[in-house]
CSV table of N, CA and C in Angstrom, one decimal:
chain,number,residue,atom,x,y,z
A,350,MET,N,105.9,116.4,103.2
A,350,MET,CA,105.3,115.2,103.7
A,350,MET,C,106.2,114.0,103.4
A,351,SER,N,106.4,113.2,104.4
A,351,SER,CA,107.3,112.0,104.2
A,351,SER,C,106.6,111.0,103.3
A,352,ILE,N,107.4,110.2,102.6
A,352,ILE,CA,106.8,109.2,101.7
A,352,ILE,C,106.1,108.1,102.5
A,353,ASN,N,106.7,107.8,103.7
A,353,ASN,CA,106.1,106.7,104.5
A,353,ASN,C,104.7,107.1,105.0
A,354,LYS,N,104.5,108.4,105.3
A,354,LYS,CA,103.2,108.9,105.7
A,354,LYS,C,102.2,108.8,104.5
A,355,TYR,N,102.7,109.0,103.3
A,355,TYR,CA,101.8,108.9,102.1
A,355,TYR,C,101.4,107.4,102.0
A,356,ILE,N,102.4,106.5,102.1
A,356,ILE,CA,102.1,105.1,101.9
A,356,ILE,C,101.1,104.7,103.0
A,357,ASP,N,101.3,105.1,104.2
A,357,ASP,CA,100.3,104.8,105.3
A,357,ASP,C,98.9,105.4,105.0
A,358,ALA,N,98.9,106.6,104.5
A,358,ALA,CA,97.6,107.2,104.1
A,358,ALA,C,96.9,106.4,103.0
A,359,VAL,N,97.7,105.9,102.1
A,359,VAL,CA,97.1,105.1,101.0
A,359,VAL,C,96.5,103.8,101.6
A,360,LYS,N,97.2,103.2,102.5
A,360,LYS,CA,96.8,101.9,103.1
A,360,LYS,C,95.6,102.1,104.0
A,361,ASN,N,95.5,103.3,104.6
A,361,ASN,CA,94.3,103.6,105.5
A,361,ASN,C,93.3,104.5,104.9
A,362,ALA,N,93.3,104.7,103.6
A,362,ALA,CA,92.4,105.6,102.9
A,362,ALA,C,91.0,105.2,103.1
A,363,PRO,N,90.1,106.1,103.4
A,363,PRO,CA,88.7,105.7,103.5
A,363,PRO,C,88.1,105.4,102.1
A,364,ILE,N,87.2,104.4,102.2
A,364,ILE,CA,86.5,104.0,101.0
A,364,ILE,C,85.3,104.9,100.9
A,365,ILE,N,85.2,105.7,99.8
A,365,ILE,CA,84.1,106.6,99.6
A,365,ILE,C,83.0,106.2,98.7
A,366,MET,N,83.3,105.1,98.0
A,366,MET,CA,82.3,104.5,97.1
A,366,MET,C,82.5,103.0,96.9
A,367,GLU,N,81.5,102.2,97.0
A,367,GLU,CA,81.6,100.8,96.7
A,367,GLU,C,80.4,100.4,95.9
A,368,GLU,N,80.6,99.9,94.8
A,368,GLU,CA,79.4,99.5,93.9
A,368,GLU,C,79.6,98.2,93.3
A,369,HIS,N,78.5,97.4,93.2
A,369,HIS,CA,78.6,96.1,92.6
A,369,HIS,C,77.6,96.1,91.4
A,370,ASP,N,78.2,95.8,90.2
A,370,ASP,CA,77.4,95.8,89.0
A,370,ASP,C,77.5,94.4,88.4
A,371,GLU,N,76.5,93.6,88.6
A,371,GLU,CA,76.5,92.2,88.2
A,371,GLU,C,77.7,91.5,88.8
A,372,MET,N,78.7,91.2,88.0
A,372,MET,CA,79.9,90.5,88.4
A,372,MET,C,81.1,91.4,88.6
A,373,ASP,N,80.9,92.7,88.6
A,373,ASP,CA,82.0,93.6,88.7
A,373,ASP,C,81.9,94.4,90.0
A,374,THR,N,83.0,94.7,90.6
A,374,THR,CA,83.0,95.5,91.9
A,374,THR,C,83.9,96.7,91.7
A,375,PHE,N,83.4,97.9,92.1
A,375,PHE,CA,84.1,99.1,92.0
A,375,PHE,C,84.3,99.7,93.4
A,376,ILE,N,85.5,100.1,93.7
A,376,ILE,CA,85.8,100.8,94.9
A,376,ILE,C,86.6,102.1,94.6
A,377,LYS,N,86.2,103.1,95.3
A,377,LYS,CA,86.8,104.4,95.2
A,377,LYS,C,87.3,104.8,96.6
A,378,ILE,N,88.6,105.2,96.6
A,378,ILE,CA,89.2,105.7,97.9
A,378,ILE,C,89.7,107.1,97.7
A,379,LYS,N,89.8,107.8,98.8
A,379,LYS,CA,90.3,109.2,98.8
A,379,LYS,C,91.6,109.3,99.6
A,380,VAL,N,92.6,109.8,98.9
A,380,VAL,CA,93.9,110.1,99.6
A,380,VAL,C,94.3,111.5,99.3
A,381,TYR,N,94.4,112.3,100.4
A,381,TYR,CA,94.7,113.7,100.3
A,381,TYR,C,94.0,114.4,99.2
A,382,ASP,N,92.7,114.4,99.3
A,382,ASP,CA,91.8,115.1,98.4
A,382,ASP,C,91.8,114.6,96.9
A,383,LYS,N,92.5,113.5,96.7
A,383,LYS,CA,92.4,112.9,95.3
A,383,LYS,C,91.7,111.5,95.4
A,384,GLU,N,91.0,111.2,94.4
A,384,GLU,CA,90.2,109.9,94.4
A,384,GLU,C,90.8,108.9,93.4
A,385,TYR,N,90.8,107.7,93.8
A,385,TYR,CA,91.4,106.6,93.0
A,385,TYR,C,90.4,105.4,93.0
A,386,ILE,N,90.3,104.8,91.8
A,386,ILE,CA,89.3,103.8,91.6
A,386,ILE,C,90.0,102.4,91.4
A,387,GLY,N,89.4,101.4,92.0
A,387,GLY,CA,89.9,100.0,91.7
A,387,GLY,C,88.7,99.2,91.3
A,388,VAL,N,89.0,98.3,90.3
A,388,VAL,CA,87.9,97.5,89.7
A,388,VAL,C,88.3,96.0,89.9
A,389,ALA,N,87.3,95.2,90.2
A,389,ALA,CA,87.5,93.7,90.2
A,389,ALA,C,86.4,93.1,89.3
A,390,CYS,N,86.8,92.3,88.4
A,390,CYS,CA,85.8,91.6,87.5
A,390,CYS,C,85.9,90.1,87.8
A,391,CYS,N,84.7,89.5,88.0
A,391,CYS,CA,84.6,88.1,88.2
A,391,CYS,C,84.7,87.4,86.9
A,392,CYS,N,85.5,86.3,86.8
A,392,CYS,CA,85.6,85.5,85.6
A,392,CYS,C,84.4,84.7,85.4
A,393,GLU,N,84.1,84.4,84.1
A,393,GLU,CA,82.9,83.6,83.8
A,393,GLU,C,82.9,82.2,84.5
A,394,GLU,N,84.1,81.6,84.6
A,394,GLU,CA,84.1,80.2,85.2
A,394,GLU,C,84.0,80.3,86.7
A,395,ASP,N,84.1,81.5,87.3
A,395,ASP,CA,84.0,81.6,88.8
A,395,ASP,C,82.7,82.3,89.1
A,396,SER,N,81.8,82.5,88.2
A,396,SER,CA,80.6,83.3,88.4
A,396,SER,C,79.7,82.7,89.5
A,397,GLU,N,79.6,81.4,89.6
A,397,GLU,CA,78.8,80.8,90.7
A,397,GLU,C,79.4,81.0,92.1
A,398,PHE,N,80.6,81.4,92.2
A,398,PHE,CA,81.2,81.7,93.4
A,398,PHE,C,81.4,83.2,93.7
A,399,PHE,N,80.7,84.0,92.9
A,399,PHE,CA,80.9,85.5,93.1
A,399,PHE,C,80.6,85.9,94.5
A,400,SER,N,81.5,86.7,95.1
A,400,SER,CA,81.3,87.2,96.4
A,400,SER,C,81.7,88.7,96.4
A,401,PRO,N,80.7,89.6,96.8
A,401,PRO,CA,81.0,91.0,96.8
A,401,PRO,C,82.2,91.3,97.8
A,402,ILE,N,82.4,90.5,98.8
A,402,ILE,CA,83.4,90.8,99.8
A,402,ILE,C,84.8,90.5,99.1
A,403,VAL,N,84.9,89.4,98.4
A,403,VAL,CA,86.2,89.1,97.7
A,403,VAL,C,86.4,90.2,96.6
A,404,GLY,N,85.4,90.5,95.8
A,404,GLY,CA,85.5,91.5,94.8
A,404,GLY,C,85.9,92.8,95.4
A,405,GLY,N,85.3,93.2,96.5
A,405,GLY,CA,85.6,94.5,97.1
A,405,GLY,C,87.0,94.5,97.6
A,406,THR,N,87.5,93.4,98.2
A,406,THR,CA,88.9,93.4,98.6
A,406,THR,C,89.9,93.5,97.5
A,407,ILE,N,89.6,92.8,96.4
A,407,ILE,CA,90.5,92.9,95.2
A,407,ILE,C,90.4,94.3,94.6
A,408,ALA,N,89.2,94.9,94.5
A,408,ALA,CA,89.1,96.3,94.0
A,408,ALA,C,89.8,97.3,94.9
A,409,HIS,N,89.7,97.0,96.2
A,409,HIS,CA,90.4,97.9,97.2
A,409,HIS,C,91.9,97.9,97.0
A,410,TYR,N,92.5,96.7,96.8
A,410,TYR,CA,93.9,96.6,96.6
A,410,TYR,C,94.3,97.3,95.3
A,411,ARG,N,93.5,97.2,94.3
A,411,ARG,CA,93.8,97.9,93.0
A,411,ARG,C,93.6,99.4,93.1
A,412,ALA,N,92.7,99.9,93.9
A,412,ALA,CA,92.6,101.3,94.1
A,412,ALA,C,93.8,101.8,94.8
A,413,MET,N,94.3,101.1,95.8
A,413,MET,CA,95.5,101.5,96.6
A,413,MET,C,96.7,101.5,95.6
A,414,GLU,N,96.8,100.5,94.8
A,414,GLU,CA,97.9,100.4,93.8
A,414,GLU,C,97.8,101.6,92.8
A,415,ASN,N,96.7,101.9,92.4
A,415,ASN,CA,96.5,103.1,91.5
A,415,ASN,C,97.0,104.4,92.2
A,416,ALA,N,96.7,104.5,93.5
A,416,ALA,CA,97.1,105.7,94.2
A,416,ALA,C,98.6,105.8,94.2
A,417,LEU,N,99.3,104.6,94.5
A,417,LEU,CA,100.7,104.6,94.5
A,417,LEU,C,101.3,104.9,93.2
A,418,PHE,N,100.7,104.3,92.1
A,418,PHE,CA,101.2,104.4,90.8
A,418,PHE,C,101.1,105.9,90.3
A,419,ALA,N,100.0,106.6,90.7
A,419,ALA,CA,99.9,108.0,90.3
A,419,ALA,C,100.9,108.8,91.0
A,420,LYS,N,101.2,108.5,92.3
A,420,LYS,CA,102.3,109.3,93.0
A,420,LYS,C,103.7,109.0,92.3
A,421,ILE,N,103.9,107.8,92.0
A,421,ILE,CA,105.2,107.4,91.3
A,421,ILE,C,105.3,108.2,90.0
A,422,TRP,N,104.3,108.2,89.2
A,422,TRP,CA,104.2,109.0,87.9
A,422,TRP,C,104.5,110.4,88.1
A,423,GLU,N,103.8,111.0,89.1
A,423,GLU,CA,104.0,112.4,89.4
A,423,GLU,C,105.4,112.8,89.8
A,424,MET,N,106.0,111.9,90.7
A,424,MET,CA,107.3,112.2,91.2
A,424,MET,C,108.4,112.0,90.1
A,425,GLU,N,108.2,111.0,89.2
A,425,GLU,CA,109.1,110.7,88.2
A,425,GLU,C,109.2,111.9,87.2
A,426,GLU,N,108.0,112.5,86.9
A,426,GLU,CA,108.0,113.7,86.1
A,426,GLU,C,108.8,114.8,86.7
A,427,GLY,N,108.6,115.0,88.0
A,427,GLY,CA,109.4,116.0,88.7
A,427,GLY,C,110.9,115.8,88.7
A,428,ILE,N,111.3,114.5,88.9
A,428,ILE,CA,112.7,114.1,88.8
A,428,ILE,C,113.3,114.4,87.5
A,429,ALA,N,112.5,114.1,86.4
A,429,ALA,CA,113.0,114.3,85.0
A,429,ALA,C,113.2,115.8,84.8
A,430,ALA,N,112.3,116.6,85.3
A,430,ALA,CA,112.5,118.1,85.2
A,430,ALA,C,113.7,118.6,85.9
A,431,LEU,N,113.9,118.0,87.1
A,431,LEU,CA,115.1,118.4,87.9
A,431,LEU,C,116.4,118.0,87.2
A,432,LYS,N,116.4,116.8,86.7
A,432,LYS,CA,117.6,116.4,86.0
A,432,LYS,C,117.9,117.2,84.8
A,433,HIS,N,116.8,117.6,84.1
A,433,HIS,CA,117.0,118.5,82.9
A,433,HIS,C,117.6,119.8,83.4
A,434,CYS,N,117.0,120.4,84.4
A,434,CYS,CA,117.5,121.7,85.0
A,434,CYS,C,118.9,121.6,85.4
A,435,TYR,N,119.3,120.5,86.1
A,435,TYR,CA,120.6,120.2,86.6
A,435,TYR,C,121.6,120.2,85.4
A,436,SER,N,121.2,119.5,84.3
A,436,SER,CA,122.0,119.4,83.1
A,436,SER,C,122.3,120.8,82.5
A,437,CYS,N,121.2,121.6,82.5
A,437,CYS,CA,121.3,123.0,81.9
A,437,CYS,C,122.3,123.8,82.8
A,438,ILE,N,122.2,123.7,84.1
A,438,ILE,CA,123.0,124.5,85.0
A,438,ILE,C,124.5,124.1,84.9
A,439,THR,N,124.7,122.8,84.9
A,439,THR,CA,126.1,122.3,84.8
A,439,THR,C,126.8,122.6,83.5
A,440,GLN,N,126.0,122.7,82.4
A,440,GLN,CA,126.6,123.0,81.1
A,440,GLN,C,127.0,124.4,81.0
A,441,ASN,N,126.3,125.3,81.7
A,441,ASN,CA,126.4,126.7,81.6
A,441,ASN,C,127.2,127.4,82.7
A,442,ILE,N,127.7,126.5,83.6
A,442,ILE,CA,128.3,127.1,84.8
A,442,ILE,C,129.7,127.7,84.5
A,443,ASN,N,130.1,128.8,85.1
A,443,ASN,CA,131.4,129.3,85.0
A,443,ASN,C,132.3,128.6,86.0
A,444,PRO,N,133.4,128.0,85.5
A,444,PRO,CA,134.3,127.2,86.4
A,444,PRO,C,134.9,128.0,87.5
A,445,ALA,N,134.9,129.4,87.4
A,445,ALA,CA,135.5,130.2,88.4
A,445,ALA,C,134.6,130.3,89.6
A,446,ILE,N,133.3,130.0,89.4
A,446,ILE,CA,132.3,130.1,90.5
A,446,ILE,C,132.2,128.7,91.2
A,447,ALA,N,132.0,128.7,92.5
A,447,ALA,CA,131.9,127.4,93.2
A,447,ALA,C,130.6,126.7,92.7
A,448,ASP,N,130.7,125.4,92.7
A,448,ASP,CA,129.6,124.5,92.2
A,448,ASP,C,128.4,124.6,93.1
A,449,PRO,N,127.3,125.2,92.6
A,449,PRO,CA,126.1,125.4,93.4
A,449,PRO,C,125.2,124.2,93.3
A,450,THR,N,125.6,123.1,92.6
A,450,THR,CA,124.7,122.0,92.3
A,450,THR,C,124.7,120.9,93.4
A,451,ARG,N,125.5,121.0,94.4
A,451,ARG,CA,125.6,119.9,95.4
A,451,ARG,C,124.2,119.7,96.1
A,452,LYS,N,123.6,120.8,96.5
A,452,LYS,CA,122.2,120.6,97.1
A,452,LYS,C,121.2,120.1,96.1
A,453,PHE,N,121.4,120.5,94.9
A,453,PHE,CA,120.5,120.1,93.8
A,453,PHE,C,120.5,118.6,93.6
A,454,LYS,N,121.8,118.1,93.5
A,454,LYS,CA,122.0,116.7,93.4
A,454,LYS,C,121.4,115.9,94.6
A,455,LYS,N,121.6,116.4,95.8
A,455,LYS,CA,121.1,115.8,97.0
A,455,LYS,C,119.6,115.7,96.9
A,456,TYR,N,118.9,116.8,96.5
A,456,TYR,CA,117.5,116.8,96.4
A,456,TYR,C,117.0,115.7,95.4
A,457,ILE,N,117.7,115.7,94.2
A,457,ILE,CA,117.3,114.7,93.2
A,457,ILE,C,117.5,113.3,93.8
A,458,TYR,N,118.5,113.0,94.5
A,458,TYR,CA,118.8,111.7,95.1
A,458,TYR,C,117.7,111.4,96.1
A,459,LYS,N,117.3,112.3,96.9
A,459,LYS,CA,116.2,112.1,97.9
A,459,LYS,C,114.9,111.7,97.2
A,460,GLN,N,114.6,112.5,96.1
A,460,GLN,CA,113.4,112.2,95.4
A,460,GLN,C,113.4,110.8,94.8
A,461,GLU,N,114.5,110.4,94.2
A,461,GLU,CA,114.7,109.1,93.7
A,461,GLU,C,114.5,108.0,94.7
A,462,ASN,N,115.0,108.3,95.9
A,462,ASN,CA,114.8,107.3,97.0
A,462,ASN,C,113.3,107.2,97.4
A,463,LYS,N,112.6,108.3,97.4
A,463,LYS,CA,111.1,108.3,97.6
A,463,LYS,C,110.4,107.4,96.6
A,464,VAL,N,110.8,107.6,95.3
A,464,VAL,CA,110.1,106.8,94.3
A,464,VAL,C,110.4,105.4,94.5
A,465,SER,N,111.7,105.1,94.9
A,465,SER,CA,112.1,103.7,95.2
A,465,SER,C,111.2,103.1,96.3
A,466,LYS,N,110.9,103.9,97.3
A,466,LYS,CA,110.1,103.4,98.4
A,466,LYS,C,108.6,103.2,97.9
A,467,LEU,N,108.2,104.1,97.1
A,467,LEU,CA,106.8,103.9,96.5
A,467,LEU,C,106.7,102.6,95.7
A,468,ARG,N,107.7,102.4,94.9
A,468,ARG,CA,107.7,101.2,94.1
A,468,ARG,C,107.8,99.9,94.9
A,469,LYS,N,108.5,100.0,96.0
A,469,LYS,CA,108.6,98.8,96.9
A,469,LYS,C,107.2,98.6,97.5
A,470,ALA,N,106.6,99.7,98.0
A,470,ALA,CA,105.2,99.5,98.5
A,470,ALA,C,104.2,99.0,97.5
A,471,ARG,N,104.3,99.5,96.3
A,471,ARG,CA,103.4,99.0,95.2
A,471,ARG,C,103.7,97.5,94.9
A,472,ARG,N,104.9,97.1,94.9
A,472,ARG,CA,105.2,95.7,94.7
A,472,ARG,C,104.7,94.8,95.9
A,473,ALA,N,104.8,95.3,97.1
A,473,ALA,CA,104.3,94.6,98.2
A,473,ALA,C,102.8,94.5,98.1
A,474,LEU,N,102.1,95.5,97.7
A,474,LEU,CA,100.6,95.4,97.5
A,474,LEU,C,100.3,94.4,96.4
A,475,ARG,N,101.0,94.4,95.3
A,475,ARG,CA,100.8,93.4,94.3
A,475,ARG,C,101.0,92.0,94.8
A,476,THR,N,102.0,91.8,95.6
A,476,THR,CA,102.3,90.5,96.2
A,476,THR,C,101.1,90.1,97.1
A,477,GLU,N,100.7,91.0,97.9
A,477,GLU,CA,99.5,90.7,98.8
A,477,GLU,C,98.3,90.3,98.0
A,478,LEU,N,98.0,91.1,96.9
A,478,LEU,CA,96.9,90.8,96.1
A,478,LEU,C,97.0,89.4,95.4
A,479,TYR,N,98.2,89.1,94.9
A,479,TYR,CA,98.5,87.8,94.3
A,479,TYR,C,98.2,86.7,95.3
A,480,LYS,N,98.7,86.8,96.5
A,480,LYS,CA,98.5,85.8,97.5
A,480,LYS,C,97.0,85.7,97.8
A,481,TYR,N,96.3,86.8,97.9
A,481,TYR,CA,94.9,86.8,98.2
A,481,TYR,C,94.1,86.1,97.1
A,482,THR,N,94.4,86.4,95.9
A,482,THR,CA,93.7,85.7,94.8
A,482,THR,C,94.0,84.3,94.7
A,483,ALA,N,95.3,83.9,95.0
A,483,ALA,CA,95.7,82.5,95.0
A,483,ALA,C,95.0,81.7,96.0
A,484,ASP,N,94.8,82.3,97.2
A,484,ASP,CA,94.1,81.7,98.3
A,484,ASP,C,92.6,81.5,97.9
A,485,GLN,N,92.0,82.5,97.2
A,485,GLN,CA,90.6,82.4,96.8
A,485,GLN,C,90.5,81.3,95.7
A,486,SER,N,91.5,81.1,94.9
A,486,SER,CA,91.4,80.1,93.9
A,486,SER,C,91.5,78.7,94.6
A,487,LYS,N,92.3,78.6,95.6
A,487,LYS,CA,92.3,77.3,96.4
A,487,LYS,C,91.0,77.1,97.0
A,488,ALA,N,90.4,78.1,97.6
A,488,ALA,CA,89.1,78.0,98.3
A,488,ALA,C,88.0,77.5,97.3
A,489,ILE,N,88.1,78.1,96.1
A,489,ILE,CA,87.1,77.7,95.1
A,489,ILE,C,87.3,76.2,94.7
A,490,GLU,N,88.6,75.8,94.5
A,490,GLU,CA,88.8,74.4,94.2
A,490,GLU,C,88.3,73.4,95.2
A,491,ILE,N,88.5,73.8,96.5
A,491,ILE,CA,88.0,72.9,97.6
A,491,ILE,C,86.5,72.9,97.6
A,492,LEU,N,85.9,74.0,97.3
A,492,LEU,CA,84.4,74.1,97.3
A,492,LEU,C,83.9,73.3,96.1
A,493,GLN,N,84.6,73.3,95.0
A,493,GLN,CA,84.1,72.5,93.8
A,493,GLN,C,84.3,71.0,94.1
A,494,ARG,N,85.4,70.6,94.7
A,494,ARG,CA,85.6,69.2,95.0
A,494,ARG,C,84.5,68.7,96.0
A,495,SER,N,84.2,69.6,97.0
A,495,SER,CA,83.2,69.3,98.0
A,495,SER,C,81.8,69.1,97.3
A,496,ARG,N,81.5,70.0,96.4
A,496,ARG,CA,80.2,70.0,95.7
A,496,ARG,C,80.2,68.7,94.8
A,497,ALA,N,81.3,68.4,94.2
A,497,ALA,CA,81.3,67.2,93.3
A,497,ALA,C,81.1,65.9,94.2
A,498,LYS,N,81.7,65.8,95.4
A,498,LYS,CA,81.5,64.7,96.2
A,498,LYS,C,80.0,64.6,96.7
A,499,THR,N,79.4,65.7,97.0
A,499,THR,CA,78.0,65.8,97.4
A,499,THR,C,77.1,65.3,96.3
A,500,ASP,N,77.4,65.7,95.0
A,500,ASP,CA,76.5,65.3,93.9
A,500,ASP,C,76.6,63.8,93.6
A,501,ASN,N,77.7,63.2,93.9
A,501,ASN,CA,77.9,61.8,93.6
A,501,ASN,C,77.3,61.0,94.7
């Protein structure tokens, strides 16, 4: 499976559970038979502006980020094992035999590129979430100013 397909699968993963518990929102998504949870907690100072839609969106971003992080973790463990194996092979190789490690190094390089793409996608998700929460903060400030004017 290509890494781009995995990233797209994460972004289009179906939400299989959404739950609101007082000021917290929980979202569970399913990506290739694995489930990932995202949580959004409303701050005390924003409690009067609690919105399950906003909380759901933030929790959904976090669930997607968790899915990408789990894949990064899984692939990094595999790369570490490959590098260890490569090290063992190259230390014990008979110089009279042709170097069988070219394909091995190429595979490691491809795996590292996939991890790099996953990290880039995760950073992009974090940036989107940051922008989303910043926009929500601006909306709350505008609403507070509007309410303050109405009260006066």
